[in-house]
Coordinates of C-alpha atoms and ligand atoms in Angstrom, one line a residue:
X1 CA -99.5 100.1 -189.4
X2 CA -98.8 101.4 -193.2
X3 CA -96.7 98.7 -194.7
X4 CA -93.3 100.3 -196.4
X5 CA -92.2 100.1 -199.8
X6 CA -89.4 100.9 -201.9
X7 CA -88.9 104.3 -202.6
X8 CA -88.1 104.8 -206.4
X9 CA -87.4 102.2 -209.4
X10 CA -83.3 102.4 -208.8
X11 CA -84.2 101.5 -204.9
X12 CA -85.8 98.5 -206.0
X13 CA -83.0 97.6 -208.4
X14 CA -80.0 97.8 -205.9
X15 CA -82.2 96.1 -203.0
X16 CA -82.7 92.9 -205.2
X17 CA -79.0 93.2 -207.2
X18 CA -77.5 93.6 -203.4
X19 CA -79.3 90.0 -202.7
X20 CA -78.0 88.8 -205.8
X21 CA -74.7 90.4 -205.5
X22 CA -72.8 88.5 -202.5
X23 CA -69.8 86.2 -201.1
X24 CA -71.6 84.0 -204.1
X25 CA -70.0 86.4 -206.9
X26 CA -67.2 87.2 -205.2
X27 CA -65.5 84.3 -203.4
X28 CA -68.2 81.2 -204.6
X29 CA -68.1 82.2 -208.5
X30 CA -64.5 82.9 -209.2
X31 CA -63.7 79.4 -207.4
X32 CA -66.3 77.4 -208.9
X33 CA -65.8 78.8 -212.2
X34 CA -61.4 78.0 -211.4
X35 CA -62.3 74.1 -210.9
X36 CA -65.2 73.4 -213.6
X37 CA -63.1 74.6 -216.5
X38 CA -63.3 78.4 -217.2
X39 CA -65.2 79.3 -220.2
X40 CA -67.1 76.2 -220.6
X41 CA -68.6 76.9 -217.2
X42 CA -69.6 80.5 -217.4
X43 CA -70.9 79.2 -220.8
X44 CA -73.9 76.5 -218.9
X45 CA -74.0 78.9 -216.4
X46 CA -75.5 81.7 -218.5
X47 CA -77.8 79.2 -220.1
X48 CA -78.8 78.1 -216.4
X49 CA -79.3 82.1 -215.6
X50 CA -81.3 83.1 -218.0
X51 CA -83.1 80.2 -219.6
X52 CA -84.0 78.7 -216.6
X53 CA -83.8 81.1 -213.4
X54 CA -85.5 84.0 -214.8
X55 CA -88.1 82.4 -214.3
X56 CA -88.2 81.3 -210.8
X57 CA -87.4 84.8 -209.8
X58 CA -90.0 85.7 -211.6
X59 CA -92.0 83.0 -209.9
X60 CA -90.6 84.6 -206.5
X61 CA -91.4 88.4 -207.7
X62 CA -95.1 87.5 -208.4
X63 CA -96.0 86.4 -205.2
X64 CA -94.1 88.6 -203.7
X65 CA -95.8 91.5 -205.0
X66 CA -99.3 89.9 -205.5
X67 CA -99.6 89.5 -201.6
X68 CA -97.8 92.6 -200.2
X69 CA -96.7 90.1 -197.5
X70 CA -93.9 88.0 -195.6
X71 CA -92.8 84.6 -197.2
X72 CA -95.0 83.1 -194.8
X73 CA -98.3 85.5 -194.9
X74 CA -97.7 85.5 -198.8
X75 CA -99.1 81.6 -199.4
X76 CA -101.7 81.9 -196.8
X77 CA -103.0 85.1 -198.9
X78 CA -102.9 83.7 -202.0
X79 CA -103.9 80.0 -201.2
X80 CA -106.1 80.6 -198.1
X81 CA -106.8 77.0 -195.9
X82 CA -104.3 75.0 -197.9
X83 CA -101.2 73.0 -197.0
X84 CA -98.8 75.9 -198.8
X85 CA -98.8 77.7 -195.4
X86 CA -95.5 75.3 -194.8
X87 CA -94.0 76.1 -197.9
X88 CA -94.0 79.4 -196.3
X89 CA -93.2 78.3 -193.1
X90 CA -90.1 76.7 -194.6
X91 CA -89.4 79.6 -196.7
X92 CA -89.0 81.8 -193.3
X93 CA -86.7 79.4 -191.5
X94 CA -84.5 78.4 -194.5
X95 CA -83.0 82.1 -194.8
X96 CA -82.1 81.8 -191.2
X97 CA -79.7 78.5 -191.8
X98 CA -78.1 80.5 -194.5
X99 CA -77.3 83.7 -192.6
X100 CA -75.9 81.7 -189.9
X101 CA -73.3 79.8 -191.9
X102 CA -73.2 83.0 -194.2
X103 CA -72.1 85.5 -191.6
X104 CA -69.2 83.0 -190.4
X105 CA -67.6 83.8 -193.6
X106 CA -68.6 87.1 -193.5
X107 CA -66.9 87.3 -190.4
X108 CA -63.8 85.9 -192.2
X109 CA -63.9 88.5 -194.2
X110 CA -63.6 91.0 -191.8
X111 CA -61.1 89.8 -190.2
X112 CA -58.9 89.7 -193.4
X113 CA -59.9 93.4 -193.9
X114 CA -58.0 94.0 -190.3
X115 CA -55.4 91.7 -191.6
X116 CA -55.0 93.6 -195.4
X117 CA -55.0 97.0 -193.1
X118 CA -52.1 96.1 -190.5
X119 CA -50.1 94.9 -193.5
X120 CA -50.0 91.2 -192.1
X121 CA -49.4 89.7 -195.7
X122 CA -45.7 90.6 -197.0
X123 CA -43.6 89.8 -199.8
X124 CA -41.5 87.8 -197.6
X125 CA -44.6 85.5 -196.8
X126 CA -44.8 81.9 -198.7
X127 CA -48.1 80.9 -200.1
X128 CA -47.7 77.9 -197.4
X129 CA -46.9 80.3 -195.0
X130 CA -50.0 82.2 -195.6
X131 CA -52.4 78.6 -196.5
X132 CA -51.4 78.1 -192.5
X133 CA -52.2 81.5 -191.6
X134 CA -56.1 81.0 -192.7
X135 CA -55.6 77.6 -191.5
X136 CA -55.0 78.6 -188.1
X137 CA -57.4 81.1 -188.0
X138 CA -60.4 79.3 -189.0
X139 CA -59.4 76.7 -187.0
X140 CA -59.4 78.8 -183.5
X141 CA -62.6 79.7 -181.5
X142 CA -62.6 83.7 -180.6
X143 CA -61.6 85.2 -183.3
X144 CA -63.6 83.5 -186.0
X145 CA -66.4 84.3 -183.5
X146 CA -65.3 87.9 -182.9
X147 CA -65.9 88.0 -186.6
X148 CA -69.0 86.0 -187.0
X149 CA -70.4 88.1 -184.1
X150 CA -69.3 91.4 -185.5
X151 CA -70.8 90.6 -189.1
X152 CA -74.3 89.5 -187.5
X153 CA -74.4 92.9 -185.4
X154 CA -73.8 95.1 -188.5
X155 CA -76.3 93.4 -190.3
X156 CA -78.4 93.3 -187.6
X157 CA -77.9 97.6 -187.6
X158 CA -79.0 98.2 -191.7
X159 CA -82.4 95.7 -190.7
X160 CA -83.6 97.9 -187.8
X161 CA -83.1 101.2 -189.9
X162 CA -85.9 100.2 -192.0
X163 CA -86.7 99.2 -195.3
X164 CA -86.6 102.5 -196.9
X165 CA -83.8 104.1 -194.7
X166 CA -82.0 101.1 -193.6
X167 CA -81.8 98.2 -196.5
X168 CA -82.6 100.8 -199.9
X169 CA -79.9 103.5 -198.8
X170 CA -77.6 100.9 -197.7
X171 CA -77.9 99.7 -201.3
X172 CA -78.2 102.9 -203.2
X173 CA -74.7 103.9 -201.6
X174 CA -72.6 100.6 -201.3
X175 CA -73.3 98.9 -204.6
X176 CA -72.4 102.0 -207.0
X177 CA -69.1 101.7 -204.3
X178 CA -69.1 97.9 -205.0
X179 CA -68.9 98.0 -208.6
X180 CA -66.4 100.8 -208.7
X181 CA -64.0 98.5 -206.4
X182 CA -64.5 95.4 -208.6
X183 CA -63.8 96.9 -211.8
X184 CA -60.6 98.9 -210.4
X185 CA -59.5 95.4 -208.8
X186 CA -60.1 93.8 -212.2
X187 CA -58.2 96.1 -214.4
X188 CA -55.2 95.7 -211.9
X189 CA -55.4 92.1 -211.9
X190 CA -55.9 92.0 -215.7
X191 CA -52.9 94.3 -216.6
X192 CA -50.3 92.0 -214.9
X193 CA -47.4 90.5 -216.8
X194 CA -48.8 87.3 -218.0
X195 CA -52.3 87.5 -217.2
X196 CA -53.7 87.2 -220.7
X197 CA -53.9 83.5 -220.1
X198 CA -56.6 83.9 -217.3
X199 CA -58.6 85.7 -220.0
X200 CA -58.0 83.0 -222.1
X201 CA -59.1 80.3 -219.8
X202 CA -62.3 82.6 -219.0
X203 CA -63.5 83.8 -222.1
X204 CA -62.4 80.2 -224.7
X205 CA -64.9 77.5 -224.1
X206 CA -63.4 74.1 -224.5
X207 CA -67.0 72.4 -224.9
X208 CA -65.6 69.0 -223.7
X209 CA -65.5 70.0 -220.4
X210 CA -69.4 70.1 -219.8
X211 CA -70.5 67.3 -218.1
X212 CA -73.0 66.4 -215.1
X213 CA -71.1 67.8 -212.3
X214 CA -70.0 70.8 -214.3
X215 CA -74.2 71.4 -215.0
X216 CA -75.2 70.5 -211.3
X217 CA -72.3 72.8 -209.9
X218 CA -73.9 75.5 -212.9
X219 CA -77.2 75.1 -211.4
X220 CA -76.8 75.2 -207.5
X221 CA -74.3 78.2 -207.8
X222 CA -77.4 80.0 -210.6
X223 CA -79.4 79.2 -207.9
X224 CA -77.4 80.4 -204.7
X225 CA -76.4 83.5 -206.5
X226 CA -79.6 84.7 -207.6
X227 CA -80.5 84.4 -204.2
X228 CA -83.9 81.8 -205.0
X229 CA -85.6 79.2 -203.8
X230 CA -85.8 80.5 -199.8
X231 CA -88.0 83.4 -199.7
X232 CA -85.2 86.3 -199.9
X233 CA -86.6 87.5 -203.3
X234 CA -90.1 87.3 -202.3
X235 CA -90.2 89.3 -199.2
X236 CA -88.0 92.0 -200.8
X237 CA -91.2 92.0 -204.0
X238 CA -93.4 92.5 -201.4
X239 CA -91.7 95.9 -200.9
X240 CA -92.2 96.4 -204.7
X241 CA -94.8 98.6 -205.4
X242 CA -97.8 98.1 -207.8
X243 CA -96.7 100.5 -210.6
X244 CA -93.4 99.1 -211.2
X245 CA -92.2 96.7 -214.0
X246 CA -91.3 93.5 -212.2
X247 CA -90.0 92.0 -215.2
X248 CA -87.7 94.7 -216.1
X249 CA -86.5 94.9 -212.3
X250 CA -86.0 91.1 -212.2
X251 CA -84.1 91.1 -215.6
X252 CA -81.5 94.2 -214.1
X253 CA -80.8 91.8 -211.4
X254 CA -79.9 88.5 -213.3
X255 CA -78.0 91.0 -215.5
X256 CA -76.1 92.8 -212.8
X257 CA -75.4 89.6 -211.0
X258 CA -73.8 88.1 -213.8
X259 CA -71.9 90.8 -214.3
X260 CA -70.3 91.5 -211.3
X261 CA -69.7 87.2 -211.5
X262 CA -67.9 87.9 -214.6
X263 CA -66.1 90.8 -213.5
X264 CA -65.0 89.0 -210.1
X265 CA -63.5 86.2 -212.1
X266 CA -61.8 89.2 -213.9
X267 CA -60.4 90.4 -210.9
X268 CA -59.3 86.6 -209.4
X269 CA -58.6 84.4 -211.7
X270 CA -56.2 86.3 -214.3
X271 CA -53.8 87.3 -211.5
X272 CA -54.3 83.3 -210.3
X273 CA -52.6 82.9 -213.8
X274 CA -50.0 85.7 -213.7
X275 CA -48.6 84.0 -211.1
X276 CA -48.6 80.6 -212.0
X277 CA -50.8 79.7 -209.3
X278 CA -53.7 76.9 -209.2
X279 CA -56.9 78.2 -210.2
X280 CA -58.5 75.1 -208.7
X281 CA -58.0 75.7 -205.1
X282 CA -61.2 75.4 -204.3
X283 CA -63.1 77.4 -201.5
X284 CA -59.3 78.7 -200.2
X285 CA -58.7 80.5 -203.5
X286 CA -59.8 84.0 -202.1
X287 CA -58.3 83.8 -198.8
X288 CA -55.0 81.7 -199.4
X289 CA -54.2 82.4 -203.0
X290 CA -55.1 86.1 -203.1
X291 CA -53.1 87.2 -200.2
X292 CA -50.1 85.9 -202.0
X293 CA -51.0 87.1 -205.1
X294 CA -51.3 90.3 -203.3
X295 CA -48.1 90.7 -201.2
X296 CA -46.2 90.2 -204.2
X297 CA -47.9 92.6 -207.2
X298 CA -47.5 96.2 -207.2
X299 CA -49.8 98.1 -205.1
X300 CA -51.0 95.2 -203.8
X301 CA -51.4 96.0 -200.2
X302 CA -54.2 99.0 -201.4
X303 CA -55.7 96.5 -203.7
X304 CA -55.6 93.8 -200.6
X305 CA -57.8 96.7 -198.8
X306 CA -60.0 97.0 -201.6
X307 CA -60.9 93.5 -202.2
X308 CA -61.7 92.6 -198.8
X309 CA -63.1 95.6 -198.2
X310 CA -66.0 94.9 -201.3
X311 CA -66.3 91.1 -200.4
X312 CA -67.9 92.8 -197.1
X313 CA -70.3 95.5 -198.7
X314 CA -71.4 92.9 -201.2
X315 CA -71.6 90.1 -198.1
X316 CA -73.9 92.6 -196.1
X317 CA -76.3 93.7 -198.5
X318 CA -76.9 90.1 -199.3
X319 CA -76.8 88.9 -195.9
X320 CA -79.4 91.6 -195.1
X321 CA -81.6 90.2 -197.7
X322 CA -81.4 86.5 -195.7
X323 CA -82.4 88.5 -192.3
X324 CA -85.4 90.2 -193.8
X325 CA -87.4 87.2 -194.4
X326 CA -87.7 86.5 -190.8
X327 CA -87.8 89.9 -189.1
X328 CA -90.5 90.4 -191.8
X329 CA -91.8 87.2 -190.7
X330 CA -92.0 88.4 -186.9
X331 CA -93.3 92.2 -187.2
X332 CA -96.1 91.0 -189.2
X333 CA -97.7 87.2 -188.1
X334 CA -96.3 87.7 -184.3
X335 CA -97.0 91.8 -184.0
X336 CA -93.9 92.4 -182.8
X337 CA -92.1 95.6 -183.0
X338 CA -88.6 95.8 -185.8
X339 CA -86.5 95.8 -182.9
X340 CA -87.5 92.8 -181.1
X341 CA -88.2 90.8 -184.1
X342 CA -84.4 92.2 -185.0
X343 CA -82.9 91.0 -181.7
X344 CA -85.2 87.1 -182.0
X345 CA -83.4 86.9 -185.4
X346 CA -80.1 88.1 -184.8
X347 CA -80.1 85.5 -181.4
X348 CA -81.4 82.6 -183.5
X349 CA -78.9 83.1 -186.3
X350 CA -75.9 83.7 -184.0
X351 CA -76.1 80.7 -181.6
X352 CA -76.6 78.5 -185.1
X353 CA -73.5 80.5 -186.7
X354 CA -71.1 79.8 -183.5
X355 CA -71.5 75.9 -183.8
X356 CA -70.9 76.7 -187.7
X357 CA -67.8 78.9 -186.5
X358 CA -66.9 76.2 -184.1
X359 CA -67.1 73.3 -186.7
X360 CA -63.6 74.4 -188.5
X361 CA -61.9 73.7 -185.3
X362 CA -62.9 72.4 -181.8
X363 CA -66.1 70.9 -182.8
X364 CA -64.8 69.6 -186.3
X365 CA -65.5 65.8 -185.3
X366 CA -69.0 66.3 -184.4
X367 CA -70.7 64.9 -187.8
X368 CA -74.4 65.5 -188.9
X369 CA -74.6 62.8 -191.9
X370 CA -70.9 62.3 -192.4
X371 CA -70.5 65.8 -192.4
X372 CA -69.1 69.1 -190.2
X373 CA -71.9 71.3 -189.0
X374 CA -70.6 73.8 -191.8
X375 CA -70.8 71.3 -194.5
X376 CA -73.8 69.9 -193.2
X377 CA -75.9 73.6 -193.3
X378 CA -74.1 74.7 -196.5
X379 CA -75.2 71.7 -198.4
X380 CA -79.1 70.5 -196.6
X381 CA -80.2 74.2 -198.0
X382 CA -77.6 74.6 -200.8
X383 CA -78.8 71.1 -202.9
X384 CA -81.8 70.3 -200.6
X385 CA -83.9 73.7 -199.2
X386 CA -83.1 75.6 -202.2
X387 CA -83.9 73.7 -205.2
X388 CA -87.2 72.0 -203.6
X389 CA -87.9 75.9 -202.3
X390 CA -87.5 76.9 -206.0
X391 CA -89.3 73.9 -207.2
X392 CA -92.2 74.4 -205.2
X393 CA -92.6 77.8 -206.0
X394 CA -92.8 77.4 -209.8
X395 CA -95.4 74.6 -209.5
X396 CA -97.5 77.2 -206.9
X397 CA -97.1 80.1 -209.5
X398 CA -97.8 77.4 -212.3
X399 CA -100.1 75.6 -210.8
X400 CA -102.1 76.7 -207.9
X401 CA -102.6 80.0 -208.8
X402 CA -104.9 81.3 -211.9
X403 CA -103.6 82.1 -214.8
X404 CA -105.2 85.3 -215.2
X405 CA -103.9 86.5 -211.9
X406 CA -100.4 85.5 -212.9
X407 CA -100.5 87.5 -215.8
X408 CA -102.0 90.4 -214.4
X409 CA -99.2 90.6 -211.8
X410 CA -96.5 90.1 -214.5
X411 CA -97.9 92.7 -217.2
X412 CA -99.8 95.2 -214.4
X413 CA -103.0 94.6 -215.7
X414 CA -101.9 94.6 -218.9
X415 CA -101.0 98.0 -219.3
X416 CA -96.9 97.0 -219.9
X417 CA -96.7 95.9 -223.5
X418 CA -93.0 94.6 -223.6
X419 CA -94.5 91.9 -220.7
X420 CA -97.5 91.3 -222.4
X421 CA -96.1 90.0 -224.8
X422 CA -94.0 87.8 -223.4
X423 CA -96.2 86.8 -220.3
X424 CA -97.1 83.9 -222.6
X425 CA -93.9 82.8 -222.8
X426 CA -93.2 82.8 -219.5
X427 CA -95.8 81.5 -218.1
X428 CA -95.0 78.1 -220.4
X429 CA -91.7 78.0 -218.7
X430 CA -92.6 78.5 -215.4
X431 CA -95.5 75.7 -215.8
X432 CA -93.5 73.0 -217.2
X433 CA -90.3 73.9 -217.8
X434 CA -88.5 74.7 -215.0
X435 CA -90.5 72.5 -212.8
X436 CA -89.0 69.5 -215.0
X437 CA -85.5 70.4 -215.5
X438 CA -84.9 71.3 -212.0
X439 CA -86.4 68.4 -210.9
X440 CA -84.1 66.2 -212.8
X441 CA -81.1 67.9 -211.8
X442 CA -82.2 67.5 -208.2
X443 CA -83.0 63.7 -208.9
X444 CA -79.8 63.4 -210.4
X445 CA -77.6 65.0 -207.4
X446 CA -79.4 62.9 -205.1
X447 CA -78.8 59.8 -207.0
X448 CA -75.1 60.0 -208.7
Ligands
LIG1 N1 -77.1 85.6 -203.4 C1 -76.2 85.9 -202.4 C2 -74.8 85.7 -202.8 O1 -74.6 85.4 -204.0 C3 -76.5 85.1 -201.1 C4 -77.9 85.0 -200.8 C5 -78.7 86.0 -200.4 C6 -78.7 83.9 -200.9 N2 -80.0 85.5 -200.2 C7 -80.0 84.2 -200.5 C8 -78.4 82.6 -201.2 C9 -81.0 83.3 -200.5 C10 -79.4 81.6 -201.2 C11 -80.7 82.0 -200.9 O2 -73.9 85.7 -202.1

């Protein structure tokens, strides 16, 4: 059967931006961004971004293309008889961890849509009264499930559509929708009375802030929000086709993803301010704090609709991404058809994602390594899967395969002359540079 591709240049763009462009922008970002200091850790964070995880995704894009194969078929291609078949292996299973735990909060999400629509968050409520809301809720067992459950399905729905009529006209229509939400929410949130000092906080660097944990935190969240490390961006490459400029399309991606960061934190953290609230709640910020912050600001309970309503579209175009890598996984090594590979997936991820679900309430003492199943899945691919993932990769790009056949992927044979000329460039980085620094922040998380 004729492998599909990607239709057109802007289908490529909004499949990989909609991996980028998740719960990681949206909810992880804005939070992250609220407890490391502001400014100073957008500042490491752009550094981290572009100096260092262009090129990984680059890394990714290369083989994904090169191969025109799953993340497991890719290294068997390209290194035939050689012990990277379980970097693949890995690759294919690692994305299913992720959409397990991911569509939990997805399913979080949804239910706060339902929540932002029946008008459950009033003036009237106190930002305790509303902490124990989520509390509660996350702490039950059906309707964290319901949620979970419903997330997985729709996901599940875009994936047997197809590539080109499932995940690139999902894109093509929700993240144009996505962006237009995030800015409207941002300009709302931004022209509050006393907002100006969330801008403040965001946009002045106070340098002394940077520190170990502020550059470890920089680099996981570079890492989770550009999607690397697990195969996501190489199986959507291998949908790339051979004319297009995989540089320029990787570049768009880091670009948009940063922006719609810097445009959530727009949206979050100067109303956070307005209100006189504490911008380092932590993971709670976008369900505890912004309810509040919503029942009480004009036009609120729209912009409550809105907001939940985006966190979804950008949490399913992402989430997709994570199924891919196994359904392609399925159609192509084990012959089976999109559906059933669709259904294995969607079984796998869901029975992992109800103990996740379940680990917030009645099976929050069971403990994997000191920690709740949740915890435990969030951080063994978040600090563990990922960064070896993206390791790994950059030392197989840098190392295992030729030279020459790198290059040719990255520049088309040549014929691209912005990439030509910095193929050189890149390749340095990708050989020793980005297998040494993210090895010594990996070392150094493990150790302090
Ligand atoms: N990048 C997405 C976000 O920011 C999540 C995501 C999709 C992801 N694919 C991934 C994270 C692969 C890690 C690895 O929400």
């Amino acid at each position: 059967m004729e492998r599909e591709n990607f239709g057109s240049r802007f289908g490529v763009l909004v499949a990989l931006a909609g991996s980028a462009v998740g719960l990681g922008n949206l909810w992880r970002f804005p939070y992250l961004v609220g407890s490391y200091g502001g400014a100073a850790f957008i500042f490491v964070y752009i550094f981290f971004v572009f100096i260092l995880c262009l090129p990984i995704l680059f890394s990714e894009v290369i083989v994904g293309r090169r191969s025109h194969s799953n993340a497991y078929g890719a290294f068997k291609k390209l290194a035939p008889g050689t012990k990277w078949k379980w970097l693949g292996a890995v690759s294919v299973f690692t994305p299913i961890i992720v959409v397990s735990y991911y569509s939990v909060i997805g399913g979080w999400s949804l239910e706060y849509l339902f929540k932002a629509c029946t008008f459950s968050f009033t003036d009237t409520s106190t930002q305790s009264q509303l902490g124990e809301m989520f509390d509660n809720f996350i702490t039950s067992v059906w309707a964290p499930l319901f949620g979970h459950t419903l997330f997985l399905f729709l996901t599940g729905l875009v994936i047997v559509a197809g590539v080109k009529s499932g995940i690139e006209k999902f894109g093509k229509i929700m993240m144009p929708v996505l962006f237009i939400l995030v800015v409207f929410i941002a300009i709302r949130s931004m022209t509050l009375p006393g907002a100006f000092d969330g801008l403040i906080y965001l946009f002045k660097p106070d340098f002394s802030k940077i520190d170990a944990s502020v550059c470890s935190a920089a680099l996981g969240q570079a890492f989770f929000s550009l999607s690397l490390g697990v195969g996501t961006m190489l199986t959507y490459a291998s949908y790339i086709r051979k004319d297009e400029n995989i540089a320029a399309s990787s570049t768009y991606t880091a670009v948009s993803d940063f922006i719609f960061a810097l445009i959530a934190s727009c949206a979050i953290l100067p109303a956070v301010f307005a209100f006189g609230l504490n911008p380092q709640e932590g993971p709670g910020l976008v369900f505890k704090t912004l309810p509040f912050i919503f029942s009480h600001m004009p036009l609120g309970g729209i912009v409550a609709i809105l907001f939940f309503l985006a966190l979804i579209v950008a949490a399913i175009t992402s989430s997709i991404s994570l199924y891919e890598v196994g359904v392609a996984y399925l159609v192509e090594e084990k012959h089976m058809s999109r559906k059933s590979a669709s259904l294995v997936v969607f079984l796998i991820a869901w029975i992992m994602g109800v103990f996740c679900s379940l680990s917030f309430g009645p099976l929050s003492d069971v403990k994997i390594l000191g920690q709740t199943i949740f915890n435990f899945f969030d951080k063994l691919s978040a600090n563990f899967l990922m960064p070896v993932g993206g390791l790994l990769i950059v030392i197989f790009v840098g190392w295992q395969m030729k030279k020459a056949d790198v290059i040719d992927e990255f520049t088309n044979g040549g014929s691209i002359r912005a990439n030509n000329r910095i193929s050189g460039f890149v390749y340095f980085m990708i050989r020793y540079i980005c297998p040494l620094v993210v090895l010594a922040v990996f070392l150094s998380n493990l150790f302090f």
